Coordinates of C-alpha atoms in Angstrom, one line a residue:
X1 CA -17.1 -6.9 -10.7
X2 CA -17.8 -4.6 -13.9
X3 CA -14.7 -2.5 -14.7
X4 CA -15.8 1.2 -14.5
X5 CA -14.1 4.0 -14.1
X6 CA -14.6 5.9 -11.0
X7 CA -13.2 9.3 -10.8
X8 CA -14.3 11.9 -8.3
X9 CA -13.1 14.6 -6.1
X10 CA -9.9 13.1 -4.6
X11 CA -10.5 9.4 -4.9
X12 CA -10.3 7.2 -8.3
X13 CA -10.7 3.5 -8.6
X14 CA -11.7 1.7 -11.9
X15 CA -14.5 0.0 -9.5
X16 CA -17.6 2.3 -10.9
X17 CA -18.9 5.0 -12.8
X18 CA -22.3 6.4 -13.5
X19 CA -24.2 4.1 -15.5
X20 CA -27.6 4.8 -17.3
X21 CA -30.2 5.3 -14.4
X22 CA -31.6 1.8 -13.0
X23 CA -28.9 -0.3 -14.0
X24 CA -28.1 -1.0 -10.5
X25 CA -30.5 -1.2 -7.3
X26 CA -30.6 1.4 -4.7
X27 CA -29.3 0.5 -1.3
X28 CA -31.8 0.6 1.7
X29 CA -30.0 3.9 2.7
X30 CA -29.9 5.4 -0.7
X31 CA -33.7 4.9 -1.1
X32 CA -34.2 6.4 2.4
X33 CA -31.9 9.5 2.3
X34 CA -31.2 10.0 -1.5
X35 CA -32.5 13.5 -1.0
X36 CA -30.0 14.7 1.3
X37 CA -27.3 12.8 -0.9
X38 CA -25.2 15.2 -3.5
X39 CA -25.1 12.1 -6.0
X40 CA -25.4 8.6 -5.8
X41 CA -22.4 5.8 -7.3
X42 CA -22.3 2.5 -8.5
X43 CA -20.5 0.6 -6.1
X44 CA -20.3 -3.2 -5.9
X45 CA -23.5 -3.6 -7.7
X46 CA -25.6 -1.1 -6.2
X47 CA -26.2 2.4 -5.9
X48 CA -24.9 4.4 -2.7
X49 CA -24.8 8.0 -1.7
X50 CA -21.3 9.5 -3.1
X51 CA -21.4 12.4 -0.7
X52 CA -23.3 14.5 1.6
X53 CA -20.9 17.3 2.2
X54 CA -17.4 18.8 0.6
X55 CA -15.2 16.2 0.5
X56 CA -12.4 17.6 2.7
X57 CA -15.3 18.1 5.9
X58 CA -16.1 14.5 5.3
X59 CA -12.3 13.4 5.7
X60 CA -11.9 15.5 8.6
X61 CA -14.8 13.8 10.4
X62 CA -13.4 10.7 9.8
X63 CA -10.3 11.7 11.4
X64 CA -11.6 14.0 14.2
X65 CA -14.7 12.5 15.4
X66 CA -16.7 9.7 13.2
X67 CA -18.3 9.2 10.3
X68 CA -21.1 6.8 8.7
X69 CA -21.1 5.1 5.8
X70 CA -23.6 2.7 3.9
X71 CA -22.9 -0.8 4.2
X72 CA -25.7 -1.6 1.7
X73 CA -23.1 -2.8 -0.8
X74 CA -22.2 -5.7 1.4
X75 CA -24.3 -9.2 0.7
X76 CA -24.7 -12.2 3.2
X77 CA -24.7 -16.0 2.8
X78 CA -26.2 -18.2 5.4
X79 CA -24.4 -21.6 5.9
X80 CA -26.4 -24.2 7.6
X81 CA -26.2 -27.9 8.2
X82 CA -24.8 -30.3 10.8
X83 CA -21.4 -30.1 8.4
X84 CA -21.0 -26.5 7.9
X85 CA -18.0 -26.2 10.2
X86 CA -15.8 -28.8 8.8
X87 CA -17.2 -28.4 5.1
X88 CA -16.5 -24.5 4.9
X89 CA -13.2 -24.7 6.9
X90 CA -12.1 -26.5 4.0
X91 CA -13.5 -23.9 1.3
X92 CA -11.7 -20.8 3.0
X93 CA -8.0 -20.2 3.7
X94 CA -8.7 -19.0 7.1
X95 CA -9.6 -20.9 10.1
X96 CA -13.3 -21.4 10.8
X97 CA -13.3 -24.4 13.1
X98 CA -11.0 -22.5 15.1
X99 CA -13.3 -19.5 15.4
X100 CA -15.0 -19.2 18.9
X101 CA -19.0 -18.1 19.1
X102 CA -19.8 -14.7 17.8
X103 CA -16.2 -14.4 16.3
X104 CA -15.2 -13.7 12.4
X105 CA -12.3 -13.6 10.2
X106 CA -11.3 -12.5 7.0
X107 CA -10.5 -15.1 4.2
X108 CA -9.7 -15.7 0.4
X109 CA -12.0 -18.6 -1.6
X110 CA -9.5 -20.3 -3.8
X111 CA -9.7 -22.4 -6.9
X112 CA -7.4 -25.7 -7.2
X113 CA -4.7 -23.5 -9.0
X114 CA -4.6 -21.6 -5.5
X115 CA -6.0 -18.5 -7.5
X116 CA -8.3 -16.2 -5.6
X117 CA -12.2 -16.3 -6.4
X118 CA -13.3 -13.7 -3.8
X119 CA -12.8 -12.6 -0.7
X120 CA -15.1 -12.8 2.4
X121 CA -15.7 -12.3 6.3
X122 CA -16.9 -15.6 8.0
X123 CA -18.6 -15.5 11.2
X124 CA -19.4 -18.0 13.5
X125 CA -23.0 -18.0 15.4
X126 CA -24.3 -20.6 17.6
X127 CA -26.1 -22.5 14.9
X128 CA -25.2 -21.1 11.5
X129 CA -22.3 -19.2 9.8
X130 CA -22.5 -15.9 7.9
X131 CA -20.1 -15.5 5.2
X132 CA -20.1 -11.8 4.4
X133 CA -19.0 -10.6 0.8
X134 CA -19.6 -7.6 -1.5
X135 CA -23.1 -8.0 -3.4
X136 CA -21.4 -8.5 -7.1
X137 CA -19.2 -11.3 -5.9
X138 CA -22.3 -13.1 -4.2
X139 CA -23.4 -14.9 -7.8
X140 CA -20.1 -16.3 -8.6
X141 CA -19.5 -17.2 -5.0
X142 CA -22.5 -18.8 -4.4
X143 CA -21.9 -21.0 -7.6
X144 CA -18.2 -22.1 -6.9
X145 CA -19.2 -22.9 -3.1
X146 CA -22.4 -24.9 -4.4
X147 CA -20.1 -26.8 -6.6
X148 CA -18.2 -28.6 -3.4
X149 CA -21.4 -29.6 -1.5
X150 CA -20.8 -33.2 -2.6
X151 CA -22.4 -35.6 0.3
X152 CA -22.2 -32.8 2.9
X153 CA -25.0 -32.1 5.4
X154 CA -24.5 -28.2 4.2
X155 CA -27.1 -25.7 2.8
X156 CA -26.1 -22.2 1.5
X157 CA -29.2 -19.3 1.3
X158 CA -28.5 -15.9 0.4
X159 CA -30.2 -13.5 2.7
X160 CA -28.9 -10.2 1.8
X161 CA -32.3 -8.3 1.4
X162 CA -32.7 -9.4 5.2
X163 CA -29.9 -7.4 6.3
X164 CA -28.3 -4.0 5.5
X165 CA -25.7 -2.0 7.5
X166 CA -24.1 1.0 8.1
X167 CA -20.3 1.5 9.3
X168 CA -19.1 4.0 11.8
X169 CA -15.5 4.8 11.5
X170 CA -13.5 7.5 13.6
X171 CA -11.6 7.8 16.8
X172 CA -15.2 9.0 18.5
X173 CA -16.9 5.6 17.5
X174 CA -16.7 4.1 20.5
X175 CA -18.2 6.9 22.6
X176 CA -21.1 7.5 19.7
X177 CA -22.3 3.6 20.3
X178 CA -22.1 4.4 24.6
X179 CA -24.2 7.4 24.1
X180 CA -26.7 5.5 22.1
X181 CA -26.9 2.9 25.4
X182 CA -24.6 0.3 24.0
X183 CA -22.8 -1.4 26.9
X184 CA -19.4 -1.7 25.2
X185 CA -16.1 -3.0 26.9
X186 CA -13.0 -0.5 26.7
X187 CA -12.0 0.2 23.0
X188 CA -10.3 -3.2 22.0
X189 CA -6.7 -3.1 20.6
X190 CA -6.5 -3.7 16.8
X191 CA -7.2 -7.7 15.9
X192 CA -7.0 -10.1 13.1
X193 CA -10.3 -11.4 14.5
X194 CA -13.6 -9.7 14.6
X195 CA -16.3 -9.8 17.4
X196 CA -20.0 -9.8 16.7
X197 CA -22.9 -9.1 19.6
X198 CA -26.4 -8.4 19.5
X199 CA -27.6 -5.0 21.3
X200 CA -30.4 -2.6 20.6
X201 CA -30.5 0.9 19.6
X202 CA -33.5 2.3 21.1
X203 CA -36.0 -0.4 20.3
X204 CA -34.4 -1.9 17.2
X205 CA -32.6 -5.0 17.4
X206 CA -28.9 -4.7 15.9
X207 CA -26.1 -6.8 15.5
X208 CA -22.8 -5.1 16.3
X209 CA -19.4 -5.8 14.8
X210 CA -16.2 -4.5 16.2
X211 CA -14.4 -4.7 12.7
X212 CA -10.9 -5.0 11.7
X213 CA -8.8 -1.3 12.7
X214 CA -5.8 -0.1 10.6
X215 CA -6.0 3.9 10.9
X216 CA -9.2 4.5 12.3
X217 CA -11.7 2.3 14.9
X218 CA -14.6 0.7 13.2
X219 CA -17.7 -0.6 14.0
X220 CA -20.6 -2.5 11.8
X221 CA -23.9 -2.1 12.8
X222 CA -26.4 -5.0 10.7
X223 CA -30.2 -4.6 11.0
X224 CA -33.3 -5.0 9.0
X225 CA -33.2 -2.6 5.8
X226 CA -36.8 -1.3 7.1
X227 CA -35.0 0.4 10.1
X228 CA -32.2 2.1 8.4
X229 CA -33.5 5.4 8.6
X230 CA -33.9 5.4 12.5
X231 CA -30.8 3.7 12.9
X232 CA -29.0 6.5 10.3
X233 CA -30.5 9.4 12.5
X234 CA -30.1 7.7 15.8
X235 CA -26.1 7.8 14.6
X236 CA -26.3 11.2 13.5
X237 CA -28.2 12.6 16.6
X238 CA -25.2 10.9 18.8
X239 CA -22.7 12.9 16.8
X240 CA -21.6 11.1 13.7
X241 CA -21.5 12.8 10.6
X242 CA -22.8 11.5 7.3
X243 CA -19.9 10.2 4.9
X244 CA -20.4 9.0 1.5
X245 CA -18.6 6.4 -0.9
X246 CA -16.1 9.0 -2.1
X247 CA -14.5 9.8 0.9
X248 CA -14.9 6.1 2.5
X249 CA -13.1 5.2 -0.8
X250 CA -10.4 7.9 0.0
X251 CA -9.7 6.1 3.4
X252 CA -9.6 2.4 1.8
X253 CA -6.7 3.8 -0.1
X254 CA -5.0 5.3 2.8
X255 CA -5.4 2.3 4.9
X256 CA -4.4 0.1 1.8
X257 CA -7.9 -2.2 2.0
X258 CA -7.9 -3.9 -1.4
X259 CA -11.1 -4.3 -3.1
X260 CA -11.9 -7.6 -4.8
X261 CA -12.6 -6.9 -8.5
X262 CA -10.6 -3.9 -8.3
X263 CA -7.2 -4.6 -6.6
X264 CA -7.4 -8.0 -6.5
X265 CA -9.0 -10.6 -8.9
X266 CA -9.3 -14.5 -10.2
X267 CA -5.5 -14.2 -11.0
X268 CA -3.9 -13.3 -8.2
X269 CA -2.1 -15.7 -5.4
X270 CA -2.5 -15.3 -1.7
X271 CA 0.6 -14.3 -0.7
X272 CA 0.8 -11.7 -3.5
X273 CA -1.9 -9.8 -1.6
X274 CA 0.0 -8.7 1.1
X275 CA -3.0 -9.7 3.5
X276 CA -1.5 -12.5 6.2
X277 CA -4.6 -11.7 8.2
X278 CA -6.7 -13.8 5.4
X279 CA -4.4 -16.9 5.8
X280 CA -4.0 -19.8 8.5
X281 CA -1.2 -22.2 8.2
X282 CA -2.2 -24.7 10.6
X283 CA -5.8 -25.2 9.9
X284 CA -5.6 -28.2 7.8
X285 CA -6.6 -29.0 4.2
X286 CA -8.4 -26.8 2.0
X287 CA -9.3 -25.9 -1.8
X288 CA -6.1 -24.4 -3.2
X289 CA -3.8 -25.2 0.1
X290 CA -1.0 -27.2 -1.9
X291 CA -0.4 -24.1 -4.2
X292 CA -0.3 -22.0 -0.9
X293 CA 2.1 -24.0 0.8
X294 CA 4.2 -24.6 -2.1
X295 CA 5.0 -21.1 -2.2
X296 CA 5.4 -20.9 1.6
X297 CA 7.9 -23.3 1.5
X298 CA 9.6 -21.4 -1.3
X299 CA 9.4 -18.5 0.6
X300 CA 9.1 -16.2 -2.5
X301 CA 6.6 -14.6 -4.8
X302 CA 7.6 -12.5 -8.0
X303 CA 5.2 -9.6 -7.3
X304 CA 3.2 -8.0 -4.5
X305 CA 0.3 -5.6 -3.6
X306 CA 1.9 -2.7 -1.9
X307 CA 0.4 0.8 -0.8
X308 CA 2.6 3.8 -2.6
X309 CA 3.0 7.0 -2.2
X310 CA 2.4 9.0 -5.4
X311 CA 4.6 12.2 -6.2
X312 CA 3.7 14.0 -9.3
X313 CA 0.2 14.3 -11.0
X314 CA -2.3 11.3 -10.3
X315 CA -4.1 9.8 -13.5
X316 CA -7.0 7.7 -13.4
X317 CA -6.5 4.2 -12.5
X318 CA -5.6 1.3 -13.7
X319 CA -2.2 3.2 -14.7
X320 CA 0.8 1.3 -15.4
X321 CA 4.4 1.6 -13.4
X322 CA 7.6 1.1 -15.3
X323 CA 11.5 0.8 -15.1
X324 CA 12.6 2.3 -18.3
X325 CA 10.3 0.9 -21.2
X326 CA 9.4 -2.4 -19.1
X327 CA 6.1 -2.4 -17.3
X328 CA 6.8 -3.7 -13.9
X329 CA 3.6 -3.1 -12.3
X330 CA -0.2 -1.3 -12.3
X331 CA -1.7 1.1 -9.5
X332 CA -5.5 0.0 -9.5
X333 CA -6.8 2.4 -7.1
X334 CA -5.5 5.9 -5.9
X335 CA -6.6 9.1 -3.8
X336 CA -5.3 12.3 -2.8
X337 CA -6.2 13.8 0.4
X338 CA -5.6 17.1 2.0
X339 CA -6.2 17.7 5.4
X340 CA -5.1 18.9 8.6
X341 CA -4.9 15.1 9.6
X342 CA -3.4 13.9 6.4
X343 CA -1.8 14.8 3.3
X344 CA -0.6 13.2 0.0
X345 CA -1.5 11.2 -2.7
X346 CA -1.6 7.3 -2.3
X347 CA -2.4 4.5 -4.9
X348 CA -2.6 0.5 -4.5
X349 CA -1.1 -1.9 -6.8
X350 CA 0.9 -4.5 -7.7
X351 CA 4.6 -4.6 -8.6
X352 CA 7.8 -6.7 -9.3
X353 CA 9.6 -7.8 -6.2
X354 CA 12.6 -6.4 -7.8
X355 CA 11.3 -3.3 -8.8
X356 CA 9.8 -2.7 -4.7
X357 CA 13.3 -3.2 -3.7
X358 CA 14.4 0.3 -5.5
X359 CA 14.7 3.0 -2.8
X360 CA 14.2 5.6 -5.3
X361 CA 10.7 4.6 -6.4
X362 CA 8.8 3.3 -9.8
X363 CA 8.2 5.6 -12.4
X364 CA 4.6 6.2 -13.9
X365 CA 4.0 8.8 -16.8
X366 CA 3.0 11.5 -14.6
X367 CA 5.4 11.0 -11.7
X368 CA 7.0 8.4 -9.2
X369 CA 5.1 5.6 -7.0
X370 CA 7.2 5.2 -3.7
X371 CA 6.5 1.9 -2.0
X372 CA 5.4 2.1 1.3
X373 CA 6.6 -0.3 4.3
X374 CA 3.8 0.9 6.9
X375 CA 1.1 2.9 7.0
X376 CA 0.7 6.9 6.8
X377 CA 0.8 8.6 9.9
X378 CA -2.2 10.6 11.0
X379 CA -1.4 14.0 12.7
X380 CA -3.4 15.3 15.5
X381 CA -6.0 12.4 15.4

């Protein structure tokens, strides 16, 4: 991923900036509603709406009702062939063979040294697998995966242009989908695995994903790119608010969701990331497993990805965390929120274990980063 600095009203990551127009393609939603958006931002290799309204209103909509967000920055790889389950099970850190049909989970892809080469969701369908990841990861992951197809009956097909998506996030998301005629089961408790199903909004066939939930309920809606505007308008008509990248990145940091290429990269080891939902220790052999098991048996890593409460001014990330004159970590994403539902400044980044153990926090140039043990509390949501 390109190392742009991304500075917006209250969210800052090193994911993104505004490059020369035309450097990155528009997502289908951006092409359809760019006149409604206040700005377009580069994110994971594509241009997506940065905002539609004031940041505070978009944040409040997410916490009080529901917002819809562009998922055109996601890409998809179709995995077919009779060996697909066994082969992909040996390429990712989570179980593939253990998935039920229409079920998915989050995984890392590793090299032989156990370093993370990318992340993805893997979904099992009746006759194929779908690997869902950010658009900017697709070329490298296609090369990485293709390299390990030896005598296997497996085919990889990049199908991103056949799909786009929207994400519906917030406490009223379930009700909004029911309003549109989707026969949903009662709102599920948060789960490590995610569920997919086929449904319709009006006459348009969609794939509905009951996505991984942290602070707020989430649903992903996948469909053909030509249908983006009627789906967008249907969701808004049912009560959802338009939400841009800036508010969603703020929520990402508040939920401590790392972004590959920003918070995670190819130097990191799985157990350093604080993402246990990406690992399965009973699935059998996979690429990089020896290193993962060695770390597990020793029971220790020297640094860890954590969420921090930031006390003081928040500079554009990345910025260093220090103990006296020694650099002990780095904040890679940061967000400031001022809402009746949640107020504070938060960061994501790696720090050394001995520094994380300090109850007084870790210093940075403009303030102090306090490691958090759990997610922030939402009031009145």
